[in-house]
mmCIF file of C-alpha atoms in Angstrom:
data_model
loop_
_atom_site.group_PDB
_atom_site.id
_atom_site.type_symbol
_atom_site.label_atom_id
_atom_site.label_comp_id
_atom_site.label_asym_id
_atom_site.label_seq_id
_atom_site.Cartn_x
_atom_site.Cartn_y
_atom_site.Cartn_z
ATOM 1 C CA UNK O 449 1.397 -43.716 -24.100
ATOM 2 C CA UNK O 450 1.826 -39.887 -25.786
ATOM 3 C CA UNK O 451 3.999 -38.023 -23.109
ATOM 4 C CA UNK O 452 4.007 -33.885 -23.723
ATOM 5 C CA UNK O 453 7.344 -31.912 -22.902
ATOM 6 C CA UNK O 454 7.251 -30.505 -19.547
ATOM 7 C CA UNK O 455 5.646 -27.273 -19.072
ATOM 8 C CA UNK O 456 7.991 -24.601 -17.861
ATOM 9 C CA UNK O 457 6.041 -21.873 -15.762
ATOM 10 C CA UNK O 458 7.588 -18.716 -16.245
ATOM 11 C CA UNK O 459 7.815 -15.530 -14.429
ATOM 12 C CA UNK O 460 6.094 -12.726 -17.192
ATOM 13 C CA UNK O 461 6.565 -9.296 -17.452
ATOM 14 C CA UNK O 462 3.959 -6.254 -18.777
ATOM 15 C CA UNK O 463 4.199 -2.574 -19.222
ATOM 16 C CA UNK O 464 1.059 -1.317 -17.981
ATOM 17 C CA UNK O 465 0.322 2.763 -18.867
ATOM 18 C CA UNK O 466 -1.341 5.122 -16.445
ATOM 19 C CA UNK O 467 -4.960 6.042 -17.262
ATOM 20 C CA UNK O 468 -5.795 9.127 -19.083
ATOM 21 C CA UNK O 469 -6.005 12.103 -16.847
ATOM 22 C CA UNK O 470 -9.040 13.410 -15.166
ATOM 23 C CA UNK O 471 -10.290 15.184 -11.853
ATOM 24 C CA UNK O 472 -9.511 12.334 -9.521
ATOM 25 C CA UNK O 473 -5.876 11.807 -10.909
ATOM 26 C CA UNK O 474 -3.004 13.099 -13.419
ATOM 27 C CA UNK O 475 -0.476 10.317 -13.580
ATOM 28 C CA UNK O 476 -1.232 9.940 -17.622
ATOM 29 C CA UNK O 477 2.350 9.332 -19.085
ATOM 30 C CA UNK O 478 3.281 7.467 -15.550
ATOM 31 C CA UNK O 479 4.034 3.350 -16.700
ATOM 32 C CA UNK O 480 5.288 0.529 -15.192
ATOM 33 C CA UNK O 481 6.935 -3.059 -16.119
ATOM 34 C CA UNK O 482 5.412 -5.163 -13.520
ATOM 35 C CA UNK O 483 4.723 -8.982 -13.127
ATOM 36 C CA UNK O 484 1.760 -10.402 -14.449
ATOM 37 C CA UNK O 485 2.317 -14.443 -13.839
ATOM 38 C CA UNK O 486 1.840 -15.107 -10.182
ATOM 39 C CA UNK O 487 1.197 -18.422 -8.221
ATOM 40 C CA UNK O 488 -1.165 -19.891 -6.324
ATOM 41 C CA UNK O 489 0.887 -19.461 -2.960
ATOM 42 C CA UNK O 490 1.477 -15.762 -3.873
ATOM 43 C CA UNK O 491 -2.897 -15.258 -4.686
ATOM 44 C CA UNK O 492 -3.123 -16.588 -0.422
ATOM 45 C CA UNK O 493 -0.305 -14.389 0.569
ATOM 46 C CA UNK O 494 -1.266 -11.371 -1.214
ATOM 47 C CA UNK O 495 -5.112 -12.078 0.117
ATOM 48 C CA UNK O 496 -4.178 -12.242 3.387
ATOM 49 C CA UNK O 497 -1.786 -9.251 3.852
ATOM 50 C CA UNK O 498 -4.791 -6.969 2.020
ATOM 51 C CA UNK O 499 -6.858 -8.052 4.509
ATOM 52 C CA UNK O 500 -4.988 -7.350 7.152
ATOM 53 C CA UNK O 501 -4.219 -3.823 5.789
ATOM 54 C CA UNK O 502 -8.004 -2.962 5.231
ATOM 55 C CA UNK O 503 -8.476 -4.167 8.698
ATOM 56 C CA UNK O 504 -6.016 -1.108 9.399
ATOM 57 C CA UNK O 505 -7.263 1.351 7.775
ATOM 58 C CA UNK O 506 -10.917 0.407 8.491
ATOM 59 C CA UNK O 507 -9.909 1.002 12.499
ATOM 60 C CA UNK O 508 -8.435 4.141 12.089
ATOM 61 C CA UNK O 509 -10.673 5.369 10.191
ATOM 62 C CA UNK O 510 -12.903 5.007 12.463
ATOM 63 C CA UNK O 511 -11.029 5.925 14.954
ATOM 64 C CA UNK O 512 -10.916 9.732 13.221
ATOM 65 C CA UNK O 513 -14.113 9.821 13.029
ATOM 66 C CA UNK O 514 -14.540 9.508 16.707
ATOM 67 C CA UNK O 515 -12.645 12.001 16.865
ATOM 68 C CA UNK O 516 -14.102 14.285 14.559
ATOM 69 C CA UNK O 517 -17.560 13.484 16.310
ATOM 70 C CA UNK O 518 -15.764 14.796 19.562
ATOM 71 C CA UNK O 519 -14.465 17.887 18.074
ATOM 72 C CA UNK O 520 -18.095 18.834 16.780
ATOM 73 C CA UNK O 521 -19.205 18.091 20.574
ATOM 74 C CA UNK O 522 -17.354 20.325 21.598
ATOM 75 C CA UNK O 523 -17.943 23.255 19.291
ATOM 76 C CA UNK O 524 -21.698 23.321 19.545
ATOM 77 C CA UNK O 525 -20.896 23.342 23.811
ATOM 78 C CA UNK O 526 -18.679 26.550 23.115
ATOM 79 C CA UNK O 527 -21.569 27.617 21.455
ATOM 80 C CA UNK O 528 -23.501 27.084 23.673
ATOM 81 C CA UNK O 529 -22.010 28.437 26.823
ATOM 82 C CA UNK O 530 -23.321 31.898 27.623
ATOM 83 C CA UNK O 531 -20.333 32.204 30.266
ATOM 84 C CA UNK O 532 -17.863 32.610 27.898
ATOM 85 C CA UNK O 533 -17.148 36.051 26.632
ATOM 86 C CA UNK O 534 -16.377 37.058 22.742
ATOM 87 C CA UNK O 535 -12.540 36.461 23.542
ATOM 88 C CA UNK O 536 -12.649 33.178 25.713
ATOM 89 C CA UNK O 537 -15.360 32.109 22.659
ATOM 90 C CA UNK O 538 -12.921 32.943 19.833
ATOM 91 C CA UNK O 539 -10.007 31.537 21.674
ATOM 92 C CA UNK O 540 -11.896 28.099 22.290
ATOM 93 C CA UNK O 541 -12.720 28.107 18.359
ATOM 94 C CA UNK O 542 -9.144 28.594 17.446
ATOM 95 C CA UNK O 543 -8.066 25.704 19.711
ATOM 96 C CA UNK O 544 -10.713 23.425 18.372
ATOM 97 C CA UNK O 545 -9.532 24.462 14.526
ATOM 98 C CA UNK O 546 -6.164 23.651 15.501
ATOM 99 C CA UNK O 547 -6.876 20.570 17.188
ATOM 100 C CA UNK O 548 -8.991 19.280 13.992
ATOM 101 C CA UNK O 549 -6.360 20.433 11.339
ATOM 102 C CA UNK O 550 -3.539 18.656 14.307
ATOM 103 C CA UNK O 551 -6.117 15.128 13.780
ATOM 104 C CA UNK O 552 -6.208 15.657 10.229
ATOM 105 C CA UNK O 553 -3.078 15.449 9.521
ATOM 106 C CA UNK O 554 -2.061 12.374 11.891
ATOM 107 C CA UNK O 555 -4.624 10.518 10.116
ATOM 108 C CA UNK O 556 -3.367 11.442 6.552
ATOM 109 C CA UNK O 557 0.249 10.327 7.932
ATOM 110 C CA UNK O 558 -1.038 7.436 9.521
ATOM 111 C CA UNK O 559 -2.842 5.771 6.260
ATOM 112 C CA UNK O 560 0.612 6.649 4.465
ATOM 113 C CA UNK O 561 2.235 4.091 6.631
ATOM 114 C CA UNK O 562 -0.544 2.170 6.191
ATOM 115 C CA UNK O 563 0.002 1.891 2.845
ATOM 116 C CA UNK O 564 3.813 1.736 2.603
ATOM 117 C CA UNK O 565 2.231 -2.206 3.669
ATOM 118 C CA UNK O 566 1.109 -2.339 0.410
ATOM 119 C CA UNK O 567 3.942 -0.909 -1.345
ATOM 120 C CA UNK O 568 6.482 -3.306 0.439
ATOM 121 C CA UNK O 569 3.630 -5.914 -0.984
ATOM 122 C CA UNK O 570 4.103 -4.538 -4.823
ATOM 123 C CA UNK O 571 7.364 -3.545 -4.454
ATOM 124 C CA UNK O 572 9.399 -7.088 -5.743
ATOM 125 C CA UNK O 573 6.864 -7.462 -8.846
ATOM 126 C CA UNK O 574 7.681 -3.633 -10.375
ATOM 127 C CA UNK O 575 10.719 -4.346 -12.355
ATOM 128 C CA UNK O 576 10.725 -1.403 -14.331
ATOM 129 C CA UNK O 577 9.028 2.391 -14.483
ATOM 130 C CA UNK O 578 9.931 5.561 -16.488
ATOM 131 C CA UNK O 579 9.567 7.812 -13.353
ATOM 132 C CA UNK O 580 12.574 10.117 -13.002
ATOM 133 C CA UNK O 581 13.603 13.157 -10.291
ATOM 134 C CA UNK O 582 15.365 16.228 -10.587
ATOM 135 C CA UNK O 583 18.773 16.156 -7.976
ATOM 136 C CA UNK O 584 20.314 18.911 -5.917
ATOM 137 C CA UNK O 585 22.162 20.066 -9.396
ATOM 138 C CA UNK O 586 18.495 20.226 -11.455
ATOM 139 C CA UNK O 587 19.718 17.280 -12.965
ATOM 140 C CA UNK O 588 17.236 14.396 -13.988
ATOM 141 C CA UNK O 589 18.040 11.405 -12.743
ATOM 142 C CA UNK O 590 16.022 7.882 -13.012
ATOM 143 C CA UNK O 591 14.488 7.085 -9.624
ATOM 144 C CA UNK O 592 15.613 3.123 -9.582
ATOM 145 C CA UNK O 593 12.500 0.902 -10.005
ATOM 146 C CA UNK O 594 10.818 -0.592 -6.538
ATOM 147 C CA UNK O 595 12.805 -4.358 -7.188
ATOM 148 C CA UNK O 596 15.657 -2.715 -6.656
ATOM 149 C CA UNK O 597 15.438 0.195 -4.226
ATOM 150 C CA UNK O 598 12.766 -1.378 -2.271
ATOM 151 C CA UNK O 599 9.919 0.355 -1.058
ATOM 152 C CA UNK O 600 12.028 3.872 -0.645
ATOM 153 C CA UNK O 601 11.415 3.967 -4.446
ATOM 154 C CA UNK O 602 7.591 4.662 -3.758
ATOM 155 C CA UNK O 603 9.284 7.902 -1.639
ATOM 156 C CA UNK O 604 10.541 9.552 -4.693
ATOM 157 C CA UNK O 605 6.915 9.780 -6.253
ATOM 158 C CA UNK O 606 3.570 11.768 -5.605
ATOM 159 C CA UNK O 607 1.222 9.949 -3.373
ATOM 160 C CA UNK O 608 -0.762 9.342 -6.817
ATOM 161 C CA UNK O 609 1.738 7.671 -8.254
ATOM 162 C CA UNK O 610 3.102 5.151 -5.446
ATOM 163 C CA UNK O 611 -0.762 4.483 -5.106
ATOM 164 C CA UNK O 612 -1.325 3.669 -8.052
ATOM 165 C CA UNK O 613 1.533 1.517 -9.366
ATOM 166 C CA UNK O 614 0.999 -0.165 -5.933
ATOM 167 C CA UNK O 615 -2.505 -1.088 -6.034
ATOM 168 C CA UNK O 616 -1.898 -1.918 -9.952
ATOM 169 C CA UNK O 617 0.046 -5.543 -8.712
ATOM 170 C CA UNK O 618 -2.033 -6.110 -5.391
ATOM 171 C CA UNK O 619 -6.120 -5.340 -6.456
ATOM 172 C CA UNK O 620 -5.134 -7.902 -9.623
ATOM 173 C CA UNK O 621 -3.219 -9.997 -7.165
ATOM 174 C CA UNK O 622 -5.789 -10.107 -3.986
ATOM 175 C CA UNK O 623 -7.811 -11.997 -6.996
ATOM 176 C CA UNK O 624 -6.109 -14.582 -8.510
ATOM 177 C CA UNK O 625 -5.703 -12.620 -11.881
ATOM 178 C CA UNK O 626 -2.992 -11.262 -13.885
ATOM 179 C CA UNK O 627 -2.133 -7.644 -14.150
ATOM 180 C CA UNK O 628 -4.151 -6.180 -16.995
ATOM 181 C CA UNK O 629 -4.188 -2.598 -18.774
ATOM 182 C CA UNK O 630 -2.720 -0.394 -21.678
ATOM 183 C CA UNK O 631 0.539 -1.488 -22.320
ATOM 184 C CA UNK O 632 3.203 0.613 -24.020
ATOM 185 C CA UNK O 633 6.632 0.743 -23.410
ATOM 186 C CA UNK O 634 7.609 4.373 -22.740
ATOM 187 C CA UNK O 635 10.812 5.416 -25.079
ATOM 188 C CA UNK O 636 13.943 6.116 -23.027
ATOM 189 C CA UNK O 637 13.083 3.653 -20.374
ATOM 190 C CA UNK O 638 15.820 1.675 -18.174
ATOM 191 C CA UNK O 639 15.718 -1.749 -19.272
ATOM 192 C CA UNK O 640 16.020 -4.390 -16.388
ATOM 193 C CA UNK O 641 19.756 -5.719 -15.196
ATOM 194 C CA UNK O 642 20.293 -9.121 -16.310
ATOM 195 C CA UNK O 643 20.002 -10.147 -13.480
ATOM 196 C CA UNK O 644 16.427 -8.879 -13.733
ATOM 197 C CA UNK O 645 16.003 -10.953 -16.602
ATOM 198 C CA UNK O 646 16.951 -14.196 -16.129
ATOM 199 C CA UNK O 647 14.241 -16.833 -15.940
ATOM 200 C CA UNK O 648 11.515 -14.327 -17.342
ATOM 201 C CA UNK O 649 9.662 -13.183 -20.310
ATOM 202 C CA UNK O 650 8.476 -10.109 -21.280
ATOM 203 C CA UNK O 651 4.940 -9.477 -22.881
ATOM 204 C CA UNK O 652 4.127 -7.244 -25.882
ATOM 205 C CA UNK O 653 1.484 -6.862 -28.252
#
């Protein structure tokens, strides 16, 4: 009986380039070495942890909009109110601004830690990036790749950025399917520790 060599599964790695730049982003030059092999265990995990972060964002989203709904509600009564004089009117408009601009900015910090979900998700399969910081002394300095400084690595970058090197690992993930896109190794890149390394291959073309 014809017996085949055992078939060692492998961890493998990818540089994957930002898109080109356009209207709704301008990360074009932004890449990352991420992990495109991924198990069957890791396709349930991943599908259940999105879910439950949609979930969360669905819910306060809608919860904002309530909100906003309320807010409205209440202008059109202000303007409504023939009691109120031109100060008390203005006065009640300024409050309502204030109390909009207050709600819109809870929500926009409240879908950030929403999301640092998925970058704690994404944050083990980015080995590698070319995204660097200036320091107190104007210095650049290499912001360490998410594998090693854990999701405060997504702090050093733009919200465009973190989203998208994040949602890079988990949309392909959620799926089943390995990461996919332009790959290019940027020049001047940290390469991965050894420790990194071990065990793994990296893809090129």
């Amino acid at each position: 009986m014809e017996q085949h060599k055992r078939f060692v599964y492998r961890d493998r790695w990818r540089w994957i380039e930002a898109p080109p730049a356009s209207a709704e982003m301008d990360i074009e030059g932004f890449a990352i070495e991420c992990r495109v092999s991924i198990s069957n265990a890791e396709v349930r995990g991943f599908q259940q942890a999105v879910q439950e972060n949609d979930g969360k964002r669905l819910m306060r989203t809608a919860d904002y909009l309530t909100m906003l709904a309320e807010i409205n509600k209440g202008r059109e009564a202000i303007r409504e109110n023939a009691d109120l004089t031109p100060e008390e009117r203005r006065k009640a408009f300024e409050a309502s601004r204030d109390k909009n601009a207050a709600e819109s900015d809870k929500f926009r910090d409240d879908l950030m830690l929403i999301d640092r979900d998925l970058w704690e998700l994404a944050a083990p399969h980015i080995r590698a990036w070319n995204a660097a910081t200036l320091d107190d002394n104007d210095e650049v300095v290499d912001v360490p790749a998410p594998s090693i400084g854990g999701v405060e690595s997504f702090d050093a970058l733009d919200p465009q950025m973190a989203s998208w090197a994040a949602h890079v690992v988990v949309d392909a993930y959620r799926q089943g399917k390995a990461v996919s896109g332009p790959s290019k190794q940027p020049a001047n890149t940290p390469e991965p520790t050894q420790e990194q390394s071990d065990g793994s291959e990296t893809e090129s073309e």
